XYZ file of C-alpha atoms in Angstrom:
441
model
C 123.990 130.815 117.441
C 124.438 134.471 116.415
C 125.267 135.037 112.750
C 128.995 134.849 112.322
C 131.617 135.378 109.662
C 134.760 133.230 109.371
C 136.785 136.276 110.469
C 134.779 136.527 113.727
C 135.371 132.870 114.574
C 139.068 133.320 113.796
C 139.227 136.309 116.164
C 137.400 134.342 118.870
C 139.674 131.295 118.639
C 142.749 133.520 118.747
C 141.449 135.262 121.886
C 140.798 131.895 123.538
C 144.293 130.730 122.579
C 145.812 133.844 124.160
C 143.728 133.327 127.309
C 145.013 129.741 127.564
C 148.570 131.041 127.186
C 148.053 133.132 130.317
C 147.601 136.591 128.813
C 145.340 138.978 130.738
C 143.351 142.023 129.681
C 143.140 140.742 126.103
C 139.477 141.577 125.513
C 139.467 145.135 124.160
C 136.473 147.445 123.851
C 136.659 147.144 120.060
C 135.603 143.477 120.301
C 132.278 144.522 121.847
C 131.097 145.640 118.421
C 131.192 142.037 117.201
C 128.273 140.328 118.973
C 129.531 136.851 118.020
C 132.993 137.385 119.524
C 131.634 139.230 122.577
C 129.033 136.570 123.416
C 131.147 133.464 122.956
C 134.328 134.820 124.506
C 132.556 135.956 127.681
C 130.546 132.743 128.055
C 133.372 130.335 127.272
C 135.680 132.111 129.738
C 132.872 132.142 132.317
C 132.581 128.329 132.113
C 136.179 127.608 131.170
C 136.946 125.106 133.966
C 133.708 123.195 133.355
C 134.357 122.973 129.623
C 137.969 121.976 130.256
C 136.830 119.257 132.677
C 134.601 117.745 129.977
C 137.397 117.855 127.398
C 140.037 116.309 129.682
C 137.706 113.541 130.900
C 136.816 112.682 127.307
C 140.471 112.752 126.304
C 141.391 110.317 129.068
C 138.487 108.028 128.199
C 139.907 107.784 124.670
C 143.443 107.322 126.058
C 144.760 110.152 123.929
C 147.761 112.354 124.631
C 147.149 115.019 127.270
C 149.304 117.841 125.879
C 146.996 119.405 123.304
C 148.233 122.615 121.737
C 146.550 125.872 122.756
C 144.942 126.251 119.315
C 143.488 122.740 119.567
C 142.095 123.381 123.038
C 140.577 126.686 121.880
C 138.679 124.845 119.132
C 137.475 122.209 121.589
C 136.303 124.826 124.110
C 134.174 126.476 121.446
C 132.845 123.145 120.186
C 132.048 121.852 123.679
C 130.175 125.029 124.561
C 128.117 124.752 121.366
C 127.308 121.095 122.070
C 126.398 121.366 125.774
C 124.917 124.864 125.980
C 123.247 125.071 122.567
C 122.698 121.463 121.523
C 124.548 122.020 118.253
C 125.120 118.853 116.166
C 128.657 117.650 115.525
C 128.520 117.999 111.752
C 127.461 121.652 112.041
C 130.426 122.437 114.283
C 132.888 120.631 112.001
C 131.687 122.791 109.117
C 132.435 125.920 111.181
C 135.943 125.141 112.378
C 139.019 123.756 110.693
C 140.279 121.004 112.975
C 143.989 121.748 113.537
C 144.938 118.217 114.576
C 143.701 114.717 113.757
C 143.199 113.851 117.446
C 140.549 116.544 117.914
C 137.971 114.788 115.733
C 137.588 111.665 117.958
C 137.337 113.902 121.043
C 134.656 115.956 119.330
C 132.722 112.838 118.356
C 132.979 111.378 121.874
C 131.987 114.527 123.822
C 128.181 114.225 123.286
C 128.216 110.920 125.214
C 129.872 112.533 128.253
C 128.132 111.496 131.522
C 128.056 113.852 134.520
C 126.918 111.007 136.774
C 130.064 109.022 136.001
C 132.401 112.031 135.928
C 131.336 113.347 139.352
C 131.341 109.996 141.120
C 133.246 110.120 144.442
C 133.648 113.916 144.278
C 132.982 115.953 147.445
C 130.157 118.528 147.522
C 132.648 121.372 147.233
C 134.367 119.698 144.269
C 131.049 119.114 142.508
C 130.054 122.724 143.050
C 133.401 123.945 141.753
C 133.079 121.846 138.583
C 129.371 122.336 137.818
C 129.265 126.090 138.466
C 132.786 126.663 137.110
C 134.516 128.419 140.007
C 138.007 127.892 141.471
C 138.061 125.595 144.491
C 139.768 128.397 146.458
C 136.705 130.591 145.915
C 134.304 127.830 146.990
C 136.247 126.888 150.116
C 136.754 130.488 151.223
C 133.098 131.472 150.954
C 131.813 128.223 152.439
C 133.394 129.380 155.708
C 131.037 132.384 155.923
C 127.860 131.133 154.237
C 125.906 127.897 154.073
C 126.311 125.559 151.122
C 122.757 126.382 150.002
C 123.432 130.126 149.996
C 126.760 129.559 148.294
C 125.011 127.641 145.506
C 122.584 130.533 144.996
C 125.372 133.099 144.897
C 127.394 131.089 142.383
C 124.403 130.748 140.069
C 123.734 134.489 140.373
C 127.376 135.325 139.634
C 127.142 133.280 136.440
C 123.963 135.004 135.298
C 123.040 138.657 134.879
C 121.347 139.776 138.155
C 118.177 140.812 136.315
C 117.994 139.433 132.804
C 116.623 141.752 130.175
C 117.121 145.070 131.982
C 119.661 147.570 133.231
C 119.575 150.389 135.789
C 120.122 154.111 135.348
C 120.277 157.296 137.370
C 118.345 160.157 135.760
C 118.947 163.751 136.749
C 115.489 164.902 135.724
C 112.035 163.607 136.598
C 110.878 160.690 134.449
C 107.935 162.706 133.196
C 110.331 165.371 131.935
C 112.581 162.775 130.351
C 109.738 161.257 128.398
C 108.626 164.692 127.184
C 112.044 165.525 125.739
C 111.381 163.641 122.463
C 114.934 162.416 122.101
C 114.389 158.684 121.634
C 112.096 157.514 118.872
C 111.353 154.067 120.235
C 110.617 155.482 123.681
C 108.132 157.892 122.111
C 106.352 155.029 120.409
C 106.297 152.810 123.487
C 105.174 155.329 126.101
C 102.402 153.758 128.132
C 101.413 155.053 131.553
C 100.311 151.589 132.672
C 103.657 150.097 131.689
C 106.272 152.843 132.192
C 109.608 152.543 130.441
C 111.527 153.899 133.437
C 110.499 151.913 136.532
C 111.687 153.291 139.852
C 113.740 150.970 142.040
C 112.052 149.692 145.193
C 114.906 150.901 147.420
C 116.610 153.815 145.641
C 114.251 156.587 144.472
C 116.772 158.036 142.008
C 117.439 154.700 140.284
C 115.330 153.361 137.429
C 115.080 149.977 135.740
C 114.911 150.007 131.933
C 114.326 147.157 129.470
C 117.514 146.091 127.689
C 115.795 146.561 124.321
C 116.103 150.330 124.834
C 119.880 150.299 125.451
C 120.910 151.400 121.915
C 118.489 154.341 122.077
C 119.678 155.297 125.551
C 123.355 155.218 124.526
C 122.685 157.556 121.594
C 120.436 159.920 123.577
C 121.306 163.477 124.517
C 120.633 162.674 128.183
C 123.324 159.969 128.230
C 125.836 161.889 126.120
C 125.479 164.959 128.361
C 126.014 162.958 131.555
C 122.492 163.577 132.876
C 121.709 159.865 132.602
C 124.196 157.423 134.142
C 124.153 153.663 133.568
C 125.305 151.910 136.737
C 124.713 148.795 138.790
C 122.317 149.043 141.722
C 125.126 148.157 144.147
C 127.202 151.160 143.025
C 124.164 153.423 143.382
C 123.543 151.991 146.859
C 127.096 152.874 147.950
C 126.503 156.537 147.035
C 123.084 156.481 148.709
C 124.754 155.273 151.913
C 127.457 157.923 151.488
C 124.780 160.670 151.492
C 127.032 163.397 150.015
C 126.257 166.842 151.459
C 126.376 170.267 149.850
C 129.075 172.726 150.894
C 131.443 169.974 152.052
C 134.934 168.829 151.105
C 134.449 165.364 149.610
C 137.165 162.894 148.585
C 136.433 159.963 146.277
C 139.686 158.147 146.936
C 139.665 155.479 144.190
C 137.264 157.173 141.823
C 137.861 155.872 138.282
C 136.063 155.384 136.007
C 134.008 158.147 137.630
C 130.506 156.699 137.779
C 130.068 157.132 141.548
C 131.815 160.513 141.361
C 129.301 161.671 138.744
C 126.430 160.561 140.944
C 127.926 162.434 143.924
C 128.116 165.564 141.762
C 124.469 165.233 140.759
C 123.219 164.555 144.282
C 125.035 167.605 145.662
C 123.789 169.740 142.759
C 127.422 170.779 142.089
C 127.501 172.488 145.481
C 130.310 170.464 147.078
C 134.065 170.513 146.466
C 134.796 167.037 145.125
C 138.324 165.613 144.858
C 138.285 162.537 142.609
C 141.508 160.538 142.733
C 142.755 157.397 141.017
C 146.177 155.756 140.835
C 145.811 154.506 137.248
C 146.652 157.059 134.562
C 144.629 155.168 131.944
C 141.540 154.950 134.166
C 141.982 158.604 135.175
C 141.837 159.619 131.523
C 138.602 157.639 131.158
C 137.232 159.353 134.270
C 138.167 162.773 132.896
C 136.081 162.104 129.796
C 133.079 161.074 131.908
C 133.073 163.798 134.558
C 133.893 166.641 132.163
C 130.387 166.241 130.748
C 129.029 167.439 134.097
C 130.681 170.871 133.760
C 131.158 171.033 137.525
C 133.679 173.780 138.419
C 134.054 172.277 141.911
C 135.279 168.919 140.585
C 139.033 168.379 140.990
C 140.674 165.334 139.375
C 143.843 163.822 140.840
C 146.000 161.060 139.352
C 147.979 159.885 142.379
C 148.594 157.096 144.843
C 145.685 157.251 147.306
C 148.038 156.243 150.127
C 149.977 159.498 149.747
C 147.796 162.145 148.131
C 149.192 165.590 147.186
C 147.026 167.436 149.727
C 148.409 170.325 151.756
C 146.815 169.407 155.055
C 145.698 166.153 156.589
C 142.399 165.865 158.457
C 140.676 168.309 156.117
C 137.984 166.191 154.400
C 134.365 166.206 155.601
C 133.435 163.014 153.744
C 135.530 160.280 152.168
C 134.340 157.480 149.903
C 136.834 154.633 149.663
C 135.529 152.169 147.081
C 138.735 150.204 147.299
C 140.481 148.107 144.645
C 139.606 144.470 145.306
C 139.395 140.970 143.867
C 136.091 141.784 142.118
C 134.696 138.541 143.527
C 131.213 140.053 143.762
C 131.202 141.225 140.131
C 132.285 138.123 138.228
C 129.343 138.223 135.844
C 130.635 141.479 134.396
C 134.260 140.317 134.230
C 134.454 136.498 134.037
C 138.227 136.609 133.408
C 138.584 137.621 137.074
C 137.221 134.210 138.096
C 140.482 132.603 137.191
C 142.589 135.092 139.142
C 140.867 134.207 142.423
C 143.582 132.813 144.678
C 145.112 133.345 148.090
C 147.892 135.445 146.553
C 145.511 137.691 144.616
C 143.274 138.119 147.667
C 146.069 139.165 150.026
C 147.639 141.408 147.414
C 144.381 143.402 147.527
C 143.968 143.109 151.303
C 147.394 144.699 151.865
C 146.563 147.645 149.609
C 143.120 148.135 151.170
C 144.561 148.283 154.667
C 146.997 151.030 153.652
C 144.244 152.992 151.898
C 141.940 152.747 154.925
C 144.644 154.052 157.202
C 145.299 156.963 154.825
C 141.581 157.708 154.501
C 141.277 158.126 158.262
C 144.279 160.445 158.233
C 142.692 162.672 155.575
C 139.313 162.742 157.350
C 138.342 165.419 159.861
C 137.320 164.304 163.367
C 133.590 163.467 163.157
C 133.981 163.234 159.362
C 132.126 160.490 157.474
C 133.858 157.472 155.917
C 132.167 154.961 153.627
C 134.293 151.936 152.785
C 133.097 149.531 150.090
C 134.376 146.683 147.940
C 132.698 144.626 145.215
C 133.896 141.515 147.025
C 132.293 138.559 148.770
C 135.385 137.734 150.840
C 135.299 138.726 154.539
C 139.009 139.584 154.299
C 138.112 142.551 152.065
C 135.230 143.696 154.226
C 134.555 142.752 157.818
C 138.144 141.818 158.668
C 139.420 145.153 157.334
C 136.963 147.181 159.418
C 137.810 145.109 162.481
C 141.420 146.361 162.263
C 140.300 150.021 162.518
C 137.208 149.722 164.691
C 138.827 151.583 167.630
C 139.004 154.722 165.465
C 135.435 154.497 164.184
C 131.877 155.177 165.305
C 129.390 153.021 163.359
C 126.492 154.689 161.558
C 123.126 153.247 160.565
C 122.675 151.572 157.194
C 119.419 150.941 155.259
C 117.343 148.069 156.616
C 116.856 146.522 153.169
C 120.524 145.539 153.026
C 121.649 142.158 154.352
C 123.682 141.735 157.510
C 127.419 141.482 157.124
C 129.168 138.239 158.042
C 129.321 137.642 161.799
C 132.833 137.783 163.250
C 133.236 135.729 166.420
C 129.457 135.325 166.441
C 128.681 139.067 166.205
C 127.912 141.424 163.330
C 129.995 144.597 163.138
C 127.695 147.637 163.551
C 127.736 150.032 160.615
C 128.371 147.265 158.063
C 126.145 145.453 155.573
C 126.283 143.342 152.448
C 124.555 143.159 149.093
C 124.266 139.677 147.592
C 123.605 138.947 143.898
C 120.978 136.305 144.712
C 119.069 138.546 147.144
C 119.428 142.070 145.802
C 119.849 141.284 142.081
C 122.999 143.343 141.752
C 126.731 142.905 142.195
C 127.974 141.530 145.513
C 129.247 144.331 147.784
C 130.495 145.005 151.277
C 129.540 148.459 152.623
C 130.526 150.120 155.890
C 129.664 153.615 157.112
C 131.405 155.296 160.049
C 132.136 158.569 161.752
C 135.742 159.226 162.724
C 136.223 159.494 166.459
C 137.246 162.883 167.873
């Protein structure tokens, strides 16, 4: 267990209580500074349904009341995680937390004897998977329609674990050799070794590098990062921009651009020689984007805070290239944001599907004939990928995608040309749908 202070545990239990009360967006950036709170909150929320299953089964076995208070449940979630994930002894946990109710103690003492064999008896395969991997049954059932149970198991495990433990990926504006000669990171200077390079080029994307997580603090304080010449991003996001292939001397629209990571990469790859319109509906996210892209000092970057469905542009059909990385359920990026797991539902899915359809229609209206559209979502649902493209296929000409990407889901037994998928278990990145098309004349 990370070193903790009583105040940190108090903050954690309060956050868990608020989560149980149905609050959303409660984990603020300021909590990231406390490694104890950050670690346990993210992991307990990630496995919330599994932990809750253990607690409720134990409660019923003891024939105790079922309506525990939120504060009591928060304590039990923390304790159960410590027992099952870390093997912590009961007496150690009881020293850490003040038990708010007398009925918690017998539950806590009984939990170590919990039996998965007994608890999962007579459960279907989908139910077992939902419980053991801690995903909503809606999520399991929806994806089991488009992938085998074996693949689904692999994807769930990958969504619960960082795609590549111990490293992160970055785009670097300058050559690695130049970066290492800049003498801006002490540890990097000490660890330079030509046989074991610190920046390792990605096997598919030549501008993307893999870096050991131990260098993250040095990277974040480096001049390269602070100036915007080094961008930390997931491989899937980098792959979307690689597919987009932004061209110099073009009018480019990034339709849902915040927080500006892909926009920054587009600016770099065009060497600031394209007119880029970066739009986002959210004022808060647009402010974040402004802070990121201003570092680039690109006079041809134009920020817009507007509804992408009705942009304040003088003329339609004027854009040469449009990137629509649409708002979605985030079902392919649940490792990064485990709270989103528990929003996965039919209602949440179709709320996003409706918005995506309107944005796609608008994107085609803003695009010149023969202009290039890339549509992407960090989603594993076909409704947010293949089914959306199918609605507009009569207006599109498919374009070739990299062979290293996986095929998209077959619809009526056939794959849609111009579409592909990235899977966490295969590509070691977030799960994405990507489609690239030319607008018909």
